Coordinates of C-alpha atoms in Angstrom, one line a residue:
X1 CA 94.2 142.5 -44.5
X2 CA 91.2 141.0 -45.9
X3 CA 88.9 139.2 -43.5
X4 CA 87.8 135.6 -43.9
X5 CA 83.5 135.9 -44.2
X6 CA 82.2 133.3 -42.1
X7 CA 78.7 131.3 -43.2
X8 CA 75.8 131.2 -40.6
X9 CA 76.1 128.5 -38.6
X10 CA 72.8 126.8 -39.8
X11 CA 74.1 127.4 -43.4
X12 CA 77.0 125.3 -42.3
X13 CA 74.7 122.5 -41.2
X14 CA 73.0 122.2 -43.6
X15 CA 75.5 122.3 -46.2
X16 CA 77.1 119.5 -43.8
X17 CA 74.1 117.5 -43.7
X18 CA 74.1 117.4 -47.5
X19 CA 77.2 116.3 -48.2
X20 CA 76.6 114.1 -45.6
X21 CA 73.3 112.3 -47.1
X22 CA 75.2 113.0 -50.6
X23 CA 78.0 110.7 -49.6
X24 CA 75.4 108.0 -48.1
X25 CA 73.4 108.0 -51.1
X26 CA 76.9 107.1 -53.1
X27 CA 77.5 104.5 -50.7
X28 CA 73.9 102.7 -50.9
X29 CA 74.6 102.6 -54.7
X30 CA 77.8 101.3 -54.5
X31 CA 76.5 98.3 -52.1
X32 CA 74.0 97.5 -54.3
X33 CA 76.4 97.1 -57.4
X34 CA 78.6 95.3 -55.0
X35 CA 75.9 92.3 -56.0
X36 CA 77.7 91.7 -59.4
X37 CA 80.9 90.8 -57.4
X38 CA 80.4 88.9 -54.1
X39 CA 78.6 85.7 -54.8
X40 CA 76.3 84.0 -52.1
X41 CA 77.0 79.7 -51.3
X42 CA 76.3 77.5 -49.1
X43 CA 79.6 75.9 -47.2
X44 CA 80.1 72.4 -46.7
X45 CA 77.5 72.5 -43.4
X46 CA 75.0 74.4 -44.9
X47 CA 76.0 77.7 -43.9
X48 CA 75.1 81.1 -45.7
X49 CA 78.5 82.4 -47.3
X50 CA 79.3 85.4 -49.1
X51 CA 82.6 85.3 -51.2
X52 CA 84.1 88.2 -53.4
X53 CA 84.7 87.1 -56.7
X54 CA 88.4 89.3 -57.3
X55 CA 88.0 88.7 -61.3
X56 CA 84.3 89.7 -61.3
X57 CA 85.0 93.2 -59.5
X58 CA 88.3 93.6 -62.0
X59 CA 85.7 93.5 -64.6
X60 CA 82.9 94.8 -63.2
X61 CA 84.4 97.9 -62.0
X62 CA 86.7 97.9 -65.9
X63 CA 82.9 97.8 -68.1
X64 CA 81.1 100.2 -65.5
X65 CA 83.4 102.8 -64.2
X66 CA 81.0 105.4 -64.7
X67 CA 78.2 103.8 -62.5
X68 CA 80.3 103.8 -59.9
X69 CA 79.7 106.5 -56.8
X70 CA 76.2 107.8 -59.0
X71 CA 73.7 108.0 -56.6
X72 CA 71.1 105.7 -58.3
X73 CA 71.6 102.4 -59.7
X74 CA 70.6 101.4 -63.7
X75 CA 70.5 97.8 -62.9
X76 CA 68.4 97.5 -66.8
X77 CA 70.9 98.7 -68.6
X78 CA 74.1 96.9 -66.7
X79 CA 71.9 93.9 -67.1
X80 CA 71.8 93.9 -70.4
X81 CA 75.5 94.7 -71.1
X82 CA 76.3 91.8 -69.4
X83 CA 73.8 89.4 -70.8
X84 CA 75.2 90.7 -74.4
X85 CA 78.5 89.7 -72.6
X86 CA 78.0 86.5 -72.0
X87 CA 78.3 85.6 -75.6
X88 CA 81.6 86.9 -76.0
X89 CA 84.4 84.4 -76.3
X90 CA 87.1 86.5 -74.2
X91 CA 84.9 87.5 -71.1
X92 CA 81.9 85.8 -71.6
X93 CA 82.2 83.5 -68.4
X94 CA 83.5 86.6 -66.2
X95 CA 80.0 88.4 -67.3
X96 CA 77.7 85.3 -66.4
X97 CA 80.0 85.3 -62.7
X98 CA 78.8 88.8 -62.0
X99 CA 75.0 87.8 -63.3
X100 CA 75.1 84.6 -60.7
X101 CA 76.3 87.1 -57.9
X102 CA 73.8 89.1 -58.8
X103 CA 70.9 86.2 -58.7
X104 CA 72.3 84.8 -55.6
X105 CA 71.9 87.9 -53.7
X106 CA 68.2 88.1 -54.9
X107 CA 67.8 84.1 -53.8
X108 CA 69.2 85.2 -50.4
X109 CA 66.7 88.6 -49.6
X110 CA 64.1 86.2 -50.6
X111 CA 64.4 83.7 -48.4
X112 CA 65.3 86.3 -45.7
X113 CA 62.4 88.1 -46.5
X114 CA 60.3 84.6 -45.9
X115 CA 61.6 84.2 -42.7
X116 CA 60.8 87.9 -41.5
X117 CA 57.0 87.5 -43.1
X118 CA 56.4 83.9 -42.4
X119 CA 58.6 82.4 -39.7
X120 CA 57.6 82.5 -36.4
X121 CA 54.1 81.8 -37.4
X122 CA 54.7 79.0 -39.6
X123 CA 57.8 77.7 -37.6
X124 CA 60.9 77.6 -40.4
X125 CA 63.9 79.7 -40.8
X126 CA 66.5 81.4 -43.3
X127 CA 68.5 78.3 -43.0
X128 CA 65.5 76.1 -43.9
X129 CA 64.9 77.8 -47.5
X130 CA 68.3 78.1 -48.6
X131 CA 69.8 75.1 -49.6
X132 CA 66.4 75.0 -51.5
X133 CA 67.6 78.0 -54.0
X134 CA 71.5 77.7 -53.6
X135 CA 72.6 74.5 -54.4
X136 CA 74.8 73.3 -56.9
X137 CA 75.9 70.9 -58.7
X138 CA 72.8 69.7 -60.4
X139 CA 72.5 70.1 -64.3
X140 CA 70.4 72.9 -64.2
X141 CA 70.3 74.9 -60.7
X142 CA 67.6 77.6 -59.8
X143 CA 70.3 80.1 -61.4
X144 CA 70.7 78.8 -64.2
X145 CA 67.2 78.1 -64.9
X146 CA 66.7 81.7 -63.7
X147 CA 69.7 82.8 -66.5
X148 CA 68.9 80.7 -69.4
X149 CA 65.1 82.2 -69.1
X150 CA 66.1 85.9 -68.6
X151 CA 65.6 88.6 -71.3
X152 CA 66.6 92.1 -70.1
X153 CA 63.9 93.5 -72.9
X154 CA 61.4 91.9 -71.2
X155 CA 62.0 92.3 -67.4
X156 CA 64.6 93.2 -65.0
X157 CA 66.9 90.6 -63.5
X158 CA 65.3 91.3 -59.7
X159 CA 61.8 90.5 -61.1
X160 CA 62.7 88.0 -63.0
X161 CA 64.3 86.1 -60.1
X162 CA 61.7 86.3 -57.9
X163 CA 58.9 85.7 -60.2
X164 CA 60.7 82.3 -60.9
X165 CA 61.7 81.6 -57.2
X166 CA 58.0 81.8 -56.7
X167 CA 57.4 79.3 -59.0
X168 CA 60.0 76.7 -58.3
X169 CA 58.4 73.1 -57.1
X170 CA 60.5 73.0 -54.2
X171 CA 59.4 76.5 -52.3
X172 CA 55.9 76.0 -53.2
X173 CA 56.6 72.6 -51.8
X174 CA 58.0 73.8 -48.8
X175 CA 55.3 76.9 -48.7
X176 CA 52.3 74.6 -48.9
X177 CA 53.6 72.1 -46.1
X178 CA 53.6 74.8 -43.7
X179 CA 49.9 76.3 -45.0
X180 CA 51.3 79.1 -47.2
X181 CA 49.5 80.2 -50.4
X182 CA 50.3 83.5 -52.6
X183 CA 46.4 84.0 -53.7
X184 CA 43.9 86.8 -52.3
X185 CA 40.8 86.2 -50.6
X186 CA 39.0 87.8 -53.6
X187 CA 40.5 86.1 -56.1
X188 CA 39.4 82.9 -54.9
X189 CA 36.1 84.4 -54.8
X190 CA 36.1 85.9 -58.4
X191 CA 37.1 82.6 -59.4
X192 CA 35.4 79.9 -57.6
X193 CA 31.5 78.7 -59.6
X194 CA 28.2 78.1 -57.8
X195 CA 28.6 74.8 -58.9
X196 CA 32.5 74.3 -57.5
X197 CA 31.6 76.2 -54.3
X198 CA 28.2 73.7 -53.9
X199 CA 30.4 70.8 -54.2
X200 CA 33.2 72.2 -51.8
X201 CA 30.1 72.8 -49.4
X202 CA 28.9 69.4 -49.8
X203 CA 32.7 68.0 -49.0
X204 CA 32.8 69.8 -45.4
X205 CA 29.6 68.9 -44.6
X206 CA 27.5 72.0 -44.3
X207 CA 23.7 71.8 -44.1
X208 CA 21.3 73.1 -46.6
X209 CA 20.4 75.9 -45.3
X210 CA 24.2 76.7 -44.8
X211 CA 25.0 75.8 -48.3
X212 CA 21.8 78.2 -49.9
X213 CA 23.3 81.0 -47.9
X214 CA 26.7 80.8 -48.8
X215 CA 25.5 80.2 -52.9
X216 CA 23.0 83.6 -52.2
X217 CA 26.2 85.1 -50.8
X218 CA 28.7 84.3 -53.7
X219 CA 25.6 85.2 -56.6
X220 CA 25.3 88.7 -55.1
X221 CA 29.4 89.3 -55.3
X222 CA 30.0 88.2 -58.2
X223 CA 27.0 90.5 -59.3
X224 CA 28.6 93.8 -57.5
X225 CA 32.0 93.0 -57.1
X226 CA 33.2 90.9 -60.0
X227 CA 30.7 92.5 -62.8
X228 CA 32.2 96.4 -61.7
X229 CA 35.9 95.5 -61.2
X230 CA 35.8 94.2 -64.8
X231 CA 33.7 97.0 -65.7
X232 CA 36.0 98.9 -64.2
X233 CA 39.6 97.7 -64.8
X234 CA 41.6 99.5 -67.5
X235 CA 43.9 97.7 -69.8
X236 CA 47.2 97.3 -69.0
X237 CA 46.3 98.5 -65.3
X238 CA 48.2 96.9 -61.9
X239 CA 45.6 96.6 -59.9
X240 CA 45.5 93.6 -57.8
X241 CA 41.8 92.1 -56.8
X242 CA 41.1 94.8 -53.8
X243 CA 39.0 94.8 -50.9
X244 CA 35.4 95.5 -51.1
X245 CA 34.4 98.7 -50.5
X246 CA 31.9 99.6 -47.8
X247 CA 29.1 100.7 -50.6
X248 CA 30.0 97.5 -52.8
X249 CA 28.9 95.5 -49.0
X250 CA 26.2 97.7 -48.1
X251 CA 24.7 96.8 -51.7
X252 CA 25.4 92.8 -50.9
X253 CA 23.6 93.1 -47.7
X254 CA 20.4 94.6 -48.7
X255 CA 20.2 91.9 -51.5
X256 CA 20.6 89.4 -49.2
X257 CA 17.9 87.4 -46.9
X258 CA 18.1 88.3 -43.6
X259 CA 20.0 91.4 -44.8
X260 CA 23.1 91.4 -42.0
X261 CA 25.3 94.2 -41.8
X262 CA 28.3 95.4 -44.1
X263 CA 30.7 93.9 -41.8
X264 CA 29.2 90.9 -41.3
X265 CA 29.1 90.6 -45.1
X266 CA 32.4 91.2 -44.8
X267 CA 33.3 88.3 -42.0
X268 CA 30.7 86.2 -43.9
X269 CA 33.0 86.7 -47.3
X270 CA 36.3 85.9 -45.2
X271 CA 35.1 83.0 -44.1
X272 CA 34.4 81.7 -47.5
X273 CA 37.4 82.4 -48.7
X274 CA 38.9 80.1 -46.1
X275 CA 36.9 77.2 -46.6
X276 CA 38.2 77.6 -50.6
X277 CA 41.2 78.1 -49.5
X278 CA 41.0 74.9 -46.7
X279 CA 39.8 72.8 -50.0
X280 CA 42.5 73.7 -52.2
X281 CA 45.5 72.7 -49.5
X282 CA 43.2 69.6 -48.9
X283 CA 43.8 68.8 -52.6
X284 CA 47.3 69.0 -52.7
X285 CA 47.8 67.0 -50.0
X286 CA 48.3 69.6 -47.2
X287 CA 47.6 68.5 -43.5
X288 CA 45.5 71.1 -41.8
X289 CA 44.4 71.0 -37.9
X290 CA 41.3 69.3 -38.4
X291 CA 39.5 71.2 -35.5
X292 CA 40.8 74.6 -37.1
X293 CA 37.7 76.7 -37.3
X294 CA 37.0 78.7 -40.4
X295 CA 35.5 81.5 -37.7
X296 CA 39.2 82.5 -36.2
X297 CA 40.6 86.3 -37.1
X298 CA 42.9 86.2 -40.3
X299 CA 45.5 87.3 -38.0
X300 CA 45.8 84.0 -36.3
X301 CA 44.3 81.5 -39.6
X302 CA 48.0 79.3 -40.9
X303 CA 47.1 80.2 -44.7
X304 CA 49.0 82.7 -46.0
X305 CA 47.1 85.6 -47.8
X306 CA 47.8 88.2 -50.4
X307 CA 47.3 89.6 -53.5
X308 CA 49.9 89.4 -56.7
X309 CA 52.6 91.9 -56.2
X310 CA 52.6 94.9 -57.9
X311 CA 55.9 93.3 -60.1
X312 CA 54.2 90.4 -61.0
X313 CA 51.4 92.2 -62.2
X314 CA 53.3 94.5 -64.5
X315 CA 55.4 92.3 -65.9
X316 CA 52.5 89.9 -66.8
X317 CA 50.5 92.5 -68.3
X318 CA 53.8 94.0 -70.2
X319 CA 54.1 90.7 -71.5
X320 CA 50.4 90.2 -72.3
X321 CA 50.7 93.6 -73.6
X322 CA 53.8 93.1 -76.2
X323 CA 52.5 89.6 -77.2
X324 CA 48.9 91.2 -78.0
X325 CA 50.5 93.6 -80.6
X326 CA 52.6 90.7 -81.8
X327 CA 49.6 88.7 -82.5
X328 CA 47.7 91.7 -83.8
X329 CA 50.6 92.0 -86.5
X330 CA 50.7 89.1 -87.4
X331 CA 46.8 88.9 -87.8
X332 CA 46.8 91.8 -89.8
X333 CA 49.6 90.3 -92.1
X334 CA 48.0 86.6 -92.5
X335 CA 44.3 88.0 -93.1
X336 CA 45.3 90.5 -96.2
X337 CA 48.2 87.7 -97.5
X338 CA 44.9 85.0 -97.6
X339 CA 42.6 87.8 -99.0
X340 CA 44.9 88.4 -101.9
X341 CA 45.5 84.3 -102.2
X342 CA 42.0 84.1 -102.5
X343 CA 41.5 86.5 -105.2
X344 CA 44.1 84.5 -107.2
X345 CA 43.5 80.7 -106.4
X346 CA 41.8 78.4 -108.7
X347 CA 42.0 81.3 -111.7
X348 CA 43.5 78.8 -114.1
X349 CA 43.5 80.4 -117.5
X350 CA 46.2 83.6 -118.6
X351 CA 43.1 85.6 -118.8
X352 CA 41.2 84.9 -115.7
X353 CA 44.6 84.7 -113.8
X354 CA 45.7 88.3 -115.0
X355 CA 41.9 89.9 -113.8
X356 CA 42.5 87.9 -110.3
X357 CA 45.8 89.8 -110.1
X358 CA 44.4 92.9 -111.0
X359 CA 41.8 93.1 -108.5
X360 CA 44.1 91.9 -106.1
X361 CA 46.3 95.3 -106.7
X362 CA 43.0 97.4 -106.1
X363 CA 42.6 95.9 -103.2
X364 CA 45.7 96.6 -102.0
X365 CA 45.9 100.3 -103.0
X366 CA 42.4 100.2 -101.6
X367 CA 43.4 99.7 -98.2
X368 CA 46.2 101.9 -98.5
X369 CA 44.4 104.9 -99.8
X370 CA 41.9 104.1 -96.9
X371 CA 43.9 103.5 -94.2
X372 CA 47.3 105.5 -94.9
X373 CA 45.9 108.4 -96.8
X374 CA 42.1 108.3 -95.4
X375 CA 40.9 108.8 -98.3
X376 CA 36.8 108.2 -98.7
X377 CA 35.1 105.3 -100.8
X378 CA 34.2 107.7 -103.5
X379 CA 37.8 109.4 -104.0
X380 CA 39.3 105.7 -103.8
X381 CA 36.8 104.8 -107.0
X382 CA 38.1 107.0 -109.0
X383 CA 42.1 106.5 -107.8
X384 CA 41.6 102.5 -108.8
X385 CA 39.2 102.8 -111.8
X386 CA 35.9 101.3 -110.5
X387 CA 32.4 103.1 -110.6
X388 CA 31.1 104.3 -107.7
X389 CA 31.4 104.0 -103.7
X390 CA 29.6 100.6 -103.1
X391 CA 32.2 98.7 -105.4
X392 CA 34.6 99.9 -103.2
X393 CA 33.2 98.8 -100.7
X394 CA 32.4 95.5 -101.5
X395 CA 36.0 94.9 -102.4
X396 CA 37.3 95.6 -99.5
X397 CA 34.6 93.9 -97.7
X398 CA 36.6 96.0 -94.3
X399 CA 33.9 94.3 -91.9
X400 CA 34.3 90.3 -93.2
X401 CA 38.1 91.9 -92.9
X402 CA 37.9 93.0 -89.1
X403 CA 36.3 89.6 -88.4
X404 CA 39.5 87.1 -90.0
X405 CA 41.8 89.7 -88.2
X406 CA 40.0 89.5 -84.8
X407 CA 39.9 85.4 -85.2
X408 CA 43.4 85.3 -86.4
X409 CA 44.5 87.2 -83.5
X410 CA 42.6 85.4 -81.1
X411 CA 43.9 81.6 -82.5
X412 CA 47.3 83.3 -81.8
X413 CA 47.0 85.0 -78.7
X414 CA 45.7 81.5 -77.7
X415 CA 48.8 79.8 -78.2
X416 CA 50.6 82.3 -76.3
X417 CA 48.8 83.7 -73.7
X418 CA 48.8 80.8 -71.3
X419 CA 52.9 79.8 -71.9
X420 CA 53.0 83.6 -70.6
X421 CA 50.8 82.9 -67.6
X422 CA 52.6 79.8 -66.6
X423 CA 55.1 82.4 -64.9
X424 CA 52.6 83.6 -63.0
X425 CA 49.9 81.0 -61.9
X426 CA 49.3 77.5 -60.9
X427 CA 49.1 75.4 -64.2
X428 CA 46.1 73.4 -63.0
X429 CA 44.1 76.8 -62.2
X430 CA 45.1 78.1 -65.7
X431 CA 43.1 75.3 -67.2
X432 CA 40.3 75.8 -65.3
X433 CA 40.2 79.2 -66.4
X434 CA 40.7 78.3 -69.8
X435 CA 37.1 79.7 -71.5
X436 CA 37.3 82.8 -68.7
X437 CA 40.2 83.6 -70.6
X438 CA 39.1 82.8 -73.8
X439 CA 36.3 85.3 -73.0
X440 CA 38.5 88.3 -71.6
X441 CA 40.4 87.7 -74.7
X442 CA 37.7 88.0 -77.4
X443 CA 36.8 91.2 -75.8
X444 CA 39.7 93.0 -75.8
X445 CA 40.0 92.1 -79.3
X446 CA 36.3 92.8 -80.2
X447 CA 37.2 96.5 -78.4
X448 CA 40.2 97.4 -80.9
X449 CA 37.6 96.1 -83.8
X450 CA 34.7 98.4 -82.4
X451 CA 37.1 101.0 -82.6
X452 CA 38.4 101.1 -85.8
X453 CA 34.9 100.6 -87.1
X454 CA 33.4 103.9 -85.3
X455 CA 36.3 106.2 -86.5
X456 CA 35.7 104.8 -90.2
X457 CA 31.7 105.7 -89.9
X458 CA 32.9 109.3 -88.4
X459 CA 31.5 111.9 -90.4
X460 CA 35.0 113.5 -90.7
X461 CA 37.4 110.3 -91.5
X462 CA 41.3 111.5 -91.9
X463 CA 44.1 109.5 -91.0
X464 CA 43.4 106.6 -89.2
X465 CA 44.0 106.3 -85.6
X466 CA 42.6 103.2 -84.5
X467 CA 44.8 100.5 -83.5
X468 CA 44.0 97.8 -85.9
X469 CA 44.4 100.9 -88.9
X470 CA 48.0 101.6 -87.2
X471 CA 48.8 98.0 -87.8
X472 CA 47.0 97.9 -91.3
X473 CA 48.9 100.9 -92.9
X474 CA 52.5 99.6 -91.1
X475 CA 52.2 96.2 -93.1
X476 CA 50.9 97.8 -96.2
X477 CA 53.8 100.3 -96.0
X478 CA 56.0 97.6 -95.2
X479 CA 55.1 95.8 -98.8
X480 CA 55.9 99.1 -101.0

């Protein structure tokens, strides 16, 4: 008889205790896809209802058997499946029921979320925020703003909700009545101008001597503080405006007159902050205790602070990120189509028409040689039958070239940039910021320029690898 080999009882445990968490971890998915099948309304008295949509979990649980008991969730990819859905004629509306379940239950944490933040301080409630994101009936309803807007290449559907939800005129409404603002203390300090802040001073009254050492205070932090997170910042990073380090307000303070400590630097910039932040609820009509003093702890002050999420921020600077090549392309494509137009315009007789349209082909194979083969001036003489290096060069004319490419993209990015930043900031602020932009802009571009035109004066030039050669070589490829 054989005998049965018992395990260690720890071993038991533990294998327990895995299966255990295992099973959970099953579970919490499940939940969480149960979101494409019960729907959240409000009843006829207001009340927060969830409802199972029977037809939705047929079909949910019919498309995406094989998500079912995984332990994580791929919300990007069942997002998109159902998005493509949508369009079809024989389950189209089932597909756009399991995307408003989805939404709903977004619209729902939000507000809930609110309320634990936000609601004893600023007196409201759950019950208070939503009927503002779940009613119906109306032509087009938070949701279906929030569906007709959403592309699944662009952002996920939990982003996308709450990015929008954040924008919506009634919760900023309802936000800004009770003294809450999404916006950092340093923001509004990066932002504000010696001449805006002067003028804010003026408004509350503050002395001269008060005013001189607030404008000495803002110079020296925009000097440290601004000048190195710019300096600083990478592209395409998610870094939020942080707070200032002790050596960044040790380095204020000695510049200042007294000098006071860092901390008091520090209390000195909070307090700023607050009177900027005081003047912008004055100017949208938001009534503020008038005896409210701008010396209370943050803790206790009725305006809501904090920096853009870390979601916002990505998704803003994907989009930035993706439009910025767009524009790039298309840069590249409209400068060399008007180079080669030029060549050819006004070149009325056979003769002079047929020379314009030769030159036009060196040019071409010019570039390409260049920037897909890296070839040198001199071997690309003798590849399109001129002289010597300098002709070469001055039919290319690369850096007149760089220049239309870095204007072109700018005039585009222009157009695009700020219907992008809607999504994420106030309109009226974007405007103010206009030639801030502008600036930021031009400098990234100038940056990818620089580049390209330091690899090309290398001593050992090979294949491009510059972005703006990238882009060059993939249009002239593209034309072959």
């Amino acid at each position: 008889m054989l005998l049965k080999t018992q395990e260690p009882r720890g071993a038991l445990i533990g294998t327990k205790r895995a299966k255990m968490k295992k099973n959970a971890m099953s579970e919490d998915a499940n939940a969480k896809l149960s979101k494409y099948w019960y729907i959240v309304r409000l009843d006829s008295m207001g009340r927060c209802k969830t409802q199972i949509q029977s037809e939705a979990e047929t079909f949910f649980k019919q498309q995406f058997a094989g998500y079912l008991g995984l332990k994580t969730v791929n919300n990007r990819n069942i997002q998109r499946r159902l998005v493509d859905g949508k369009t079809q004629r024989r389950d189209g509306e089932i597909a756009e029921t399991c995307l408003r379940c989805f939404v709903s239950n977004q619209l729902k944490d939000f507000c809930f979320s609110l309320e634990q933040k936000f609601g004893k301080t600023h007196d409201f409630t759950r019950e208070e925020l939503l009927p503002l994101v779940l009613v119906e009936g109306e032509d087009r309803s938070l949701i279906s703003r929030i569906l007709d807007t959403f592309d699944p290449e662009r952002s996920n559907l939990s982003t996308w909700t709450v990015r929008l939800v954040k924008g919506d005129r009634a919760i900023k409404r309802f936000l800004l009545e009770r003294g809450i603002e999404h916006i950092s203390d340093w923001l509004l300090l990066v932002r504000v101008t010696p001449g805006g802040l002067h003028r804010i001073l003026t408004t509350f009254e503050r002395t001269d001597a008060e005013i001189a050492r607030s404008l000495q205070l803002l110079e020296q932090f925009h000097q440290i503080y601004r000048t190195e997170f710019l300096r600083d910042r990478k592209p395409g990073s998610h870094q939020a405006y942080p707070k200032p380090t002790p050596d960044q307000l040790q380095r204020i303070a000695q510049r200042l007159t007294p000098s006071p400590s860092p901390e008091q630097v520090l209390h000195q910039l909070q307090n700023l902050s607050q009177l900027l932040r005081r003047d912008r609820l004055r100017q949208k009509g938001v009534a503020l205790p008038e005896d409210e003093s701008l010396d209370i702890p943050k803790a206790r002050n009725r305006v809501y602070q904090q920096a853009e999420t870390e979601d916002e921020q990505s998704g803003f600077l994907n989009e930035y990120r993706q439009q910025f090549n767009s524009c790039l392309q298309r840069a590249v494509q409209t400068t060399i189509e008007n180079r080669v137009a030029y060549f050819i315009q006004g070149r009325n007789t056979p003769r002079r028409r047929e020379q314009a349209i030769e030159k036009s082909e060196k040019f071409l194979t010019g570039l390409r040689l260049f920037y897909c083969q890296g070839l040198s001036m001199g071997d690309i003489a003798s590849r399109i039958s001129l002289k010597d290096q300098p002709r070469v060069s001055r039919l290319l004319e690369l850096e007149n070239l760089r220049s239309d490419i870095a204007r072109n993209t700018l005039s585009c990015l222009k157009k695009h940039i700020f219907q992008i930043a809607q999504d994420y900031a106030n309109p009226d602020r974007l405007r103010d910021l206009a030639t801030q932009i502008e600036s930021l802009l031009s400098e990234e571009i100038s940056r990818v320029m620089e580049t390209d035109k330091k690899e090309i004066h290398a001593v050992h030039h090979n294949f491009p690898t510059s972005q703006l050669a990238q882009n060059i070589c993939q249009y002239l490829n593209s034309q072959q």
